[in-house]
XYZ file of C-alpha atoms in Angstrom:
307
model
C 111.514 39.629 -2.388
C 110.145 37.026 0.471
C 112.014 34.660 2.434
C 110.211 31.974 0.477
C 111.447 33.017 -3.166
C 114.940 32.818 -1.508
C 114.426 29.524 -0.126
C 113.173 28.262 -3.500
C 115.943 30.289 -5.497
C 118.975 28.084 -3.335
C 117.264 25.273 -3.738
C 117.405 24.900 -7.996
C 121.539 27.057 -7.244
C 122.076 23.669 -5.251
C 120.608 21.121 -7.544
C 120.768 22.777 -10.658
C 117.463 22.015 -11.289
C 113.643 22.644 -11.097
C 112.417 19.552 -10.904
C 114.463 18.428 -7.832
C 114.529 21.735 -5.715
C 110.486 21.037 -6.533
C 110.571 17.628 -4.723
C 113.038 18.778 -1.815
C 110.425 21.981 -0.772
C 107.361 19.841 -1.795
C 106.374 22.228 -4.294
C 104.641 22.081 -7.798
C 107.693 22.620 -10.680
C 105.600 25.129 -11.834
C 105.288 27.129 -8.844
C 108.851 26.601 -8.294
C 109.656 28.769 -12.068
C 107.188 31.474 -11.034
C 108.979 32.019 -7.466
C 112.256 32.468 -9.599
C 111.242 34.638 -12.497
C 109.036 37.186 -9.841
C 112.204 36.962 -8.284
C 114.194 37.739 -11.204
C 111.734 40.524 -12.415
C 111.808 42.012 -8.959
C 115.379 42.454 -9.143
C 115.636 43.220 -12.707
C 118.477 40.575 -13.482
C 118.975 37.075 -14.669
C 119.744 34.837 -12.007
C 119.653 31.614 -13.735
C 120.790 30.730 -17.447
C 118.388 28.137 -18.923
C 119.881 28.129 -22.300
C 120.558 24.907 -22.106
C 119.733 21.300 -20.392
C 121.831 22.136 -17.558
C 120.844 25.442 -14.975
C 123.895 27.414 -14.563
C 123.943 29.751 -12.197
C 124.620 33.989 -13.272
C 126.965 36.743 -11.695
C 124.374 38.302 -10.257
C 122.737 34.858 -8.962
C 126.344 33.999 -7.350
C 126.023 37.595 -5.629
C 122.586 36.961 -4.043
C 122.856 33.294 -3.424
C 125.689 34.076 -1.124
C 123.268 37.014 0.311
C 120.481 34.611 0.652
C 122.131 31.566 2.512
C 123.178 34.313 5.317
C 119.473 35.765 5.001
C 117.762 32.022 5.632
C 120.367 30.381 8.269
C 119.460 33.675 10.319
C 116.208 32.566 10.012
C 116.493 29.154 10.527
C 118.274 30.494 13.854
C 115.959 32.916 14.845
C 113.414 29.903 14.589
C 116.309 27.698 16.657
C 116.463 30.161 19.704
C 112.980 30.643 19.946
C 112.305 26.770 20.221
C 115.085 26.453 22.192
C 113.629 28.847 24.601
C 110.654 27.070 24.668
C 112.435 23.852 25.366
C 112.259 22.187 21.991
C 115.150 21.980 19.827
C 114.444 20.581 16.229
C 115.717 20.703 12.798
C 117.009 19.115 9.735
C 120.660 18.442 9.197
C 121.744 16.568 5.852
C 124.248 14.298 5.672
C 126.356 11.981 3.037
C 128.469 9.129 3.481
C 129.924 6.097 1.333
C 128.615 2.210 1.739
C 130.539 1.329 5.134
C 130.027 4.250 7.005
C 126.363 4.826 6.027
C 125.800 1.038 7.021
C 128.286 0.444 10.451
C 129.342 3.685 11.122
C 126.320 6.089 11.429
C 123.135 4.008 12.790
C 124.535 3.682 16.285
C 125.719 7.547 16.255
C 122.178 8.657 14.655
C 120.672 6.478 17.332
C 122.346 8.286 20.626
C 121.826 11.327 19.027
C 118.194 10.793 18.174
C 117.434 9.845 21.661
C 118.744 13.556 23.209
C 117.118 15.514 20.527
C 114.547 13.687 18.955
C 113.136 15.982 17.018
C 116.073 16.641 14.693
C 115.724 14.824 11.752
C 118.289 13.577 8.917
C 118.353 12.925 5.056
C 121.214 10.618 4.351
C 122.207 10.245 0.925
C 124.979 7.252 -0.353
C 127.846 8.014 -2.907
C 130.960 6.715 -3.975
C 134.082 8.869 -1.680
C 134.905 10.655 -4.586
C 131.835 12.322 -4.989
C 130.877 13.530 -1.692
C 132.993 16.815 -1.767
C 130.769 18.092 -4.767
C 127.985 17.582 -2.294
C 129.273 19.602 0.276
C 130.468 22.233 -1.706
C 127.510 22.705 -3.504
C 125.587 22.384 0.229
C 123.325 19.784 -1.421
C 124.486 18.002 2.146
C 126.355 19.793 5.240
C 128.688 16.591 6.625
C 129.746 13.835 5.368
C 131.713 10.545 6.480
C 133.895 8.426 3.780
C 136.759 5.812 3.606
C 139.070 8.143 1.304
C 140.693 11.270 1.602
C 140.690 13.736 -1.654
C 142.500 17.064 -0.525
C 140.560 20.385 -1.588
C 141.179 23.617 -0.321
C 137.705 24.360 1.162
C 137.093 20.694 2.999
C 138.307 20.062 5.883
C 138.851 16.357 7.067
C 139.082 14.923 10.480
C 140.130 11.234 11.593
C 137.194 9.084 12.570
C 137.856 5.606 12.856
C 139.719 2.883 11.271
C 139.024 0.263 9.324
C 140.905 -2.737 8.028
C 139.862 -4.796 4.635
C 140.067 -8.752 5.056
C 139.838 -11.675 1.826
C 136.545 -13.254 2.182
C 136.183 -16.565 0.218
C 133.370 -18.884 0.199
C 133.243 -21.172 2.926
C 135.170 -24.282 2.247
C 137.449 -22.552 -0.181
C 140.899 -23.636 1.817
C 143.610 -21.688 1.071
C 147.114 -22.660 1.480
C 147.761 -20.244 4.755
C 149.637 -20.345 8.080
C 147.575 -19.481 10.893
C 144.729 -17.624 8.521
C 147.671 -15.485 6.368
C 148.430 -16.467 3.118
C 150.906 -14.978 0.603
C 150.304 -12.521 -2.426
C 151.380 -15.141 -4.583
C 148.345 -16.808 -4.405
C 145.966 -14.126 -5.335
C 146.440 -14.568 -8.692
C 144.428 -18.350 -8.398
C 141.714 -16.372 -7.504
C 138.316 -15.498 -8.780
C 137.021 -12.325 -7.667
C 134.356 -9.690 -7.502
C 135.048 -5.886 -6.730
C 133.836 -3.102 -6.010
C 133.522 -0.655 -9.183
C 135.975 2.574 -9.645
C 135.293 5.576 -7.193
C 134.898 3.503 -4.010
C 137.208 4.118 -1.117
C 137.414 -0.034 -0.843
C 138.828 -0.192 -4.397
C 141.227 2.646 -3.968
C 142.644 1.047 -0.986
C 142.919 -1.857 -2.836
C 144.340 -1.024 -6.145
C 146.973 1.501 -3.667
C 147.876 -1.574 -1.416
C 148.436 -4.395 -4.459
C 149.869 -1.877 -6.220
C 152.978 -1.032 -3.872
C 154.170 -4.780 -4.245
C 153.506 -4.862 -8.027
C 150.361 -6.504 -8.296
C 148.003 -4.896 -10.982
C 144.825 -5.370 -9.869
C 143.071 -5.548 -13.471
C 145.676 -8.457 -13.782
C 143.585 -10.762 -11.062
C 140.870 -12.563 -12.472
C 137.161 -10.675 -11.884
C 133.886 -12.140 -12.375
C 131.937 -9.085 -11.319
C 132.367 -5.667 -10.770
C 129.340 -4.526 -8.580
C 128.613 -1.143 -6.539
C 127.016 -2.618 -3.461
C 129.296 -3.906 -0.979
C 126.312 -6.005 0.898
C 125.746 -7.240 -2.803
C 129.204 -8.624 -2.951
C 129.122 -10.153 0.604
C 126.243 -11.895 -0.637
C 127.963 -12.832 -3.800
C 131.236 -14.415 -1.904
C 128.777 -16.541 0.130
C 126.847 -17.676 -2.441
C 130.288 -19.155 -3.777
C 130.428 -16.819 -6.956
C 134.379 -15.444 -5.922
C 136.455 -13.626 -3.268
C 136.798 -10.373 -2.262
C 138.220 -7.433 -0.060
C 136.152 -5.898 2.203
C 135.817 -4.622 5.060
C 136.116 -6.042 8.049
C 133.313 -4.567 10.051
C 131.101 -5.450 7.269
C 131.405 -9.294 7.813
C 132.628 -9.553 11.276
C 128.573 -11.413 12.183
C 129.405 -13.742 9.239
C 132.869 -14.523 10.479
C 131.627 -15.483 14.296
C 129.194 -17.289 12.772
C 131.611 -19.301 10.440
C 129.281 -18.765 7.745
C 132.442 -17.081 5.079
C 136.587 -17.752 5.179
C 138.672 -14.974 5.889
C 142.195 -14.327 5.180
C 144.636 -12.126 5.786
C 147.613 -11.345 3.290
C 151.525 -11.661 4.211
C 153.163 -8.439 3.997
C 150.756 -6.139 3.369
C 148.145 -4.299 5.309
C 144.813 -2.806 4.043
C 144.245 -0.193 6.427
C 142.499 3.164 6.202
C 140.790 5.779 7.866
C 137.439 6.609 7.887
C 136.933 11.026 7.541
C 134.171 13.423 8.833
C 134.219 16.293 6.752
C 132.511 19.182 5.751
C 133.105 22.441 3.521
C 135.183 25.629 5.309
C 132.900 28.018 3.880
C 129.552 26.321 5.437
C 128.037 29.273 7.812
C 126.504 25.911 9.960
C 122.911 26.458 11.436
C 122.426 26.335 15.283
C 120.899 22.786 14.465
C 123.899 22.003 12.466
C 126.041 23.338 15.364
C 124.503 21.271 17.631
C 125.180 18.252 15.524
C 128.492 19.080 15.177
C 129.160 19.138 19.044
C 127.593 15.871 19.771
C 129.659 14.062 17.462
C 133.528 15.451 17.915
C 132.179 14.661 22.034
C 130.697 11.222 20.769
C 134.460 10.501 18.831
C 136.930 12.428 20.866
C 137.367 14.630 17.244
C 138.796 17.689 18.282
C 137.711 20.422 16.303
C 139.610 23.895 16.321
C 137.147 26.953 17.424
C 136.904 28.215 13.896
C 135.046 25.338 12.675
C 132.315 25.652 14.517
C 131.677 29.620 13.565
């Protein structure tokens, strides 16, 4: 048993596949199935059922892929101190995050950070808020940032920032309103495009109409779309309103290029989380991550977190 059979064994545990733990290690499929059956052969066990289209992962695999994530972080930071000693500190550290916070949240972070350790480098993935925790816990990423909050017993969340969703309408569109607010009464004269199920926008959304009785599959949608730079687009191009974010179209708004609104009564606020799992053993790269950005957003993080 080598250190790279391991390394090839967590990566098809994570993805529950051979043809993606091939692409993340830059590896041949086939060499990826020979690491894993010398490796099962070695040990005399079945690590990984293959029965069917999807890889499930044995008793015995669950036993040593908790042995071999301990084996290859000490690695990683026996690698870490030695560079470190040397003066170079580098690394990968993977991260997800939802449409607003991969877009206005993370560039300007990634950018400070970048520029004291430059040679760390990141793999960002987007999804919807409701599916990062399946990427944490399955370590397919270590940290993730999103606009909803989904309890689970082995995440924990921290406040980031907040954010505030605003009515953009095509410019010109002139809306009865007193001093840019207008009241719920006229959302249903609408026309509008959302954002589809699973996104932390249309959560807040549905949540806020919701507590004043509004349905919102009673309001009259054009679109349903996943991109939320899509529907900016969209609203400019005069195809409907929407909710968005604010942060999203504050440019557009200085530059009087959308109307905004806000609604009488009612507030569309959220926070935006930082999370990651409980039972992530972090790497001294991922540590070091970790540090810069609770000191970077005042997040304070208790001691345990960052064992």
């Amino acid at each position: 048993m080598d250190i790279k059979q391991l390394e090839v064994f967590v990566a098809v545990a994570k993805h529950k596949s051979f043809s993606k733990a091939a692409r993340e290690l830059f590896l041949t499929q086939p060499t990826v199935s020979s690491h894993i059956q010398n490796l099962e052969m070695e040990l005399h066990t079945v690590l990984l059922n293959r029965s069917n289209k999807t890889i499930t992962i044995t008793d015995s695999g669950k036993l040593l892929y908790n042995h071999a994530i301990v084996i290859l972080n000490d690695c990683k930071k026996a690698l870490y101190d030695i560079k470190e000693y040397s003066g170079k500190i580098e690394g990968s550290i993977h991260m997800v995050c939802s449409s607003i916070p991969e877009a206005f949240i993370l560039p300007d972070f990634l950018n400070k950070f970048c520029y004291k350790y430059p040679n760390i480098n990141f793999t960002v993935n987007h999804c919807d808020s409701n599916l990062v925790i399946p990427e944490i816990l399955s370590e397919r990423a270590t940290f993730g940032i999103v606009g909803s909050k989904t309890k689970h017993s082995h995440v924990d969340y921290y406040d980031l920032i907040d954010d505030e969703l605003v009515l953009i309408c095509p410019k010109g569109t002139n809306i009865e309103n007193t001093d840019g607010f207008i009241d719920k009464s006229k959302l249903k004269d609408l026309i509008y495009i959302m954002r589809k199920e699973g996104s932390g926008t249309r959560n807040l959304i549905l949540k806020t109409l919701q507590s004043v009785g509004i349905n919102i599959y009673s309001l009259n949608t054009r679109a349903i779309v996943e991109s939320n730079e899509a529907i900016i687009e969209m609203v400019k191009s005069g195809l409907g309103c929407s909710f968005v974010s604010k942060v999203s179209v504050q440019d557009m708004i200085n530059r009087n290029e959308i109307d905004h609104y806000y609604i009488k009564d009612l507030k569309f606020v959220r926070n935006f989380y930082f999370l990651f799992s409980k039972k992530k053993i972090f790497t001294p790269t991922e540590n070091k991550f970790l540090e810069f950005f609770k000191e970077y957003y005042g997040i304070t993080l208790l001691d345990d977190d960052l064992k």
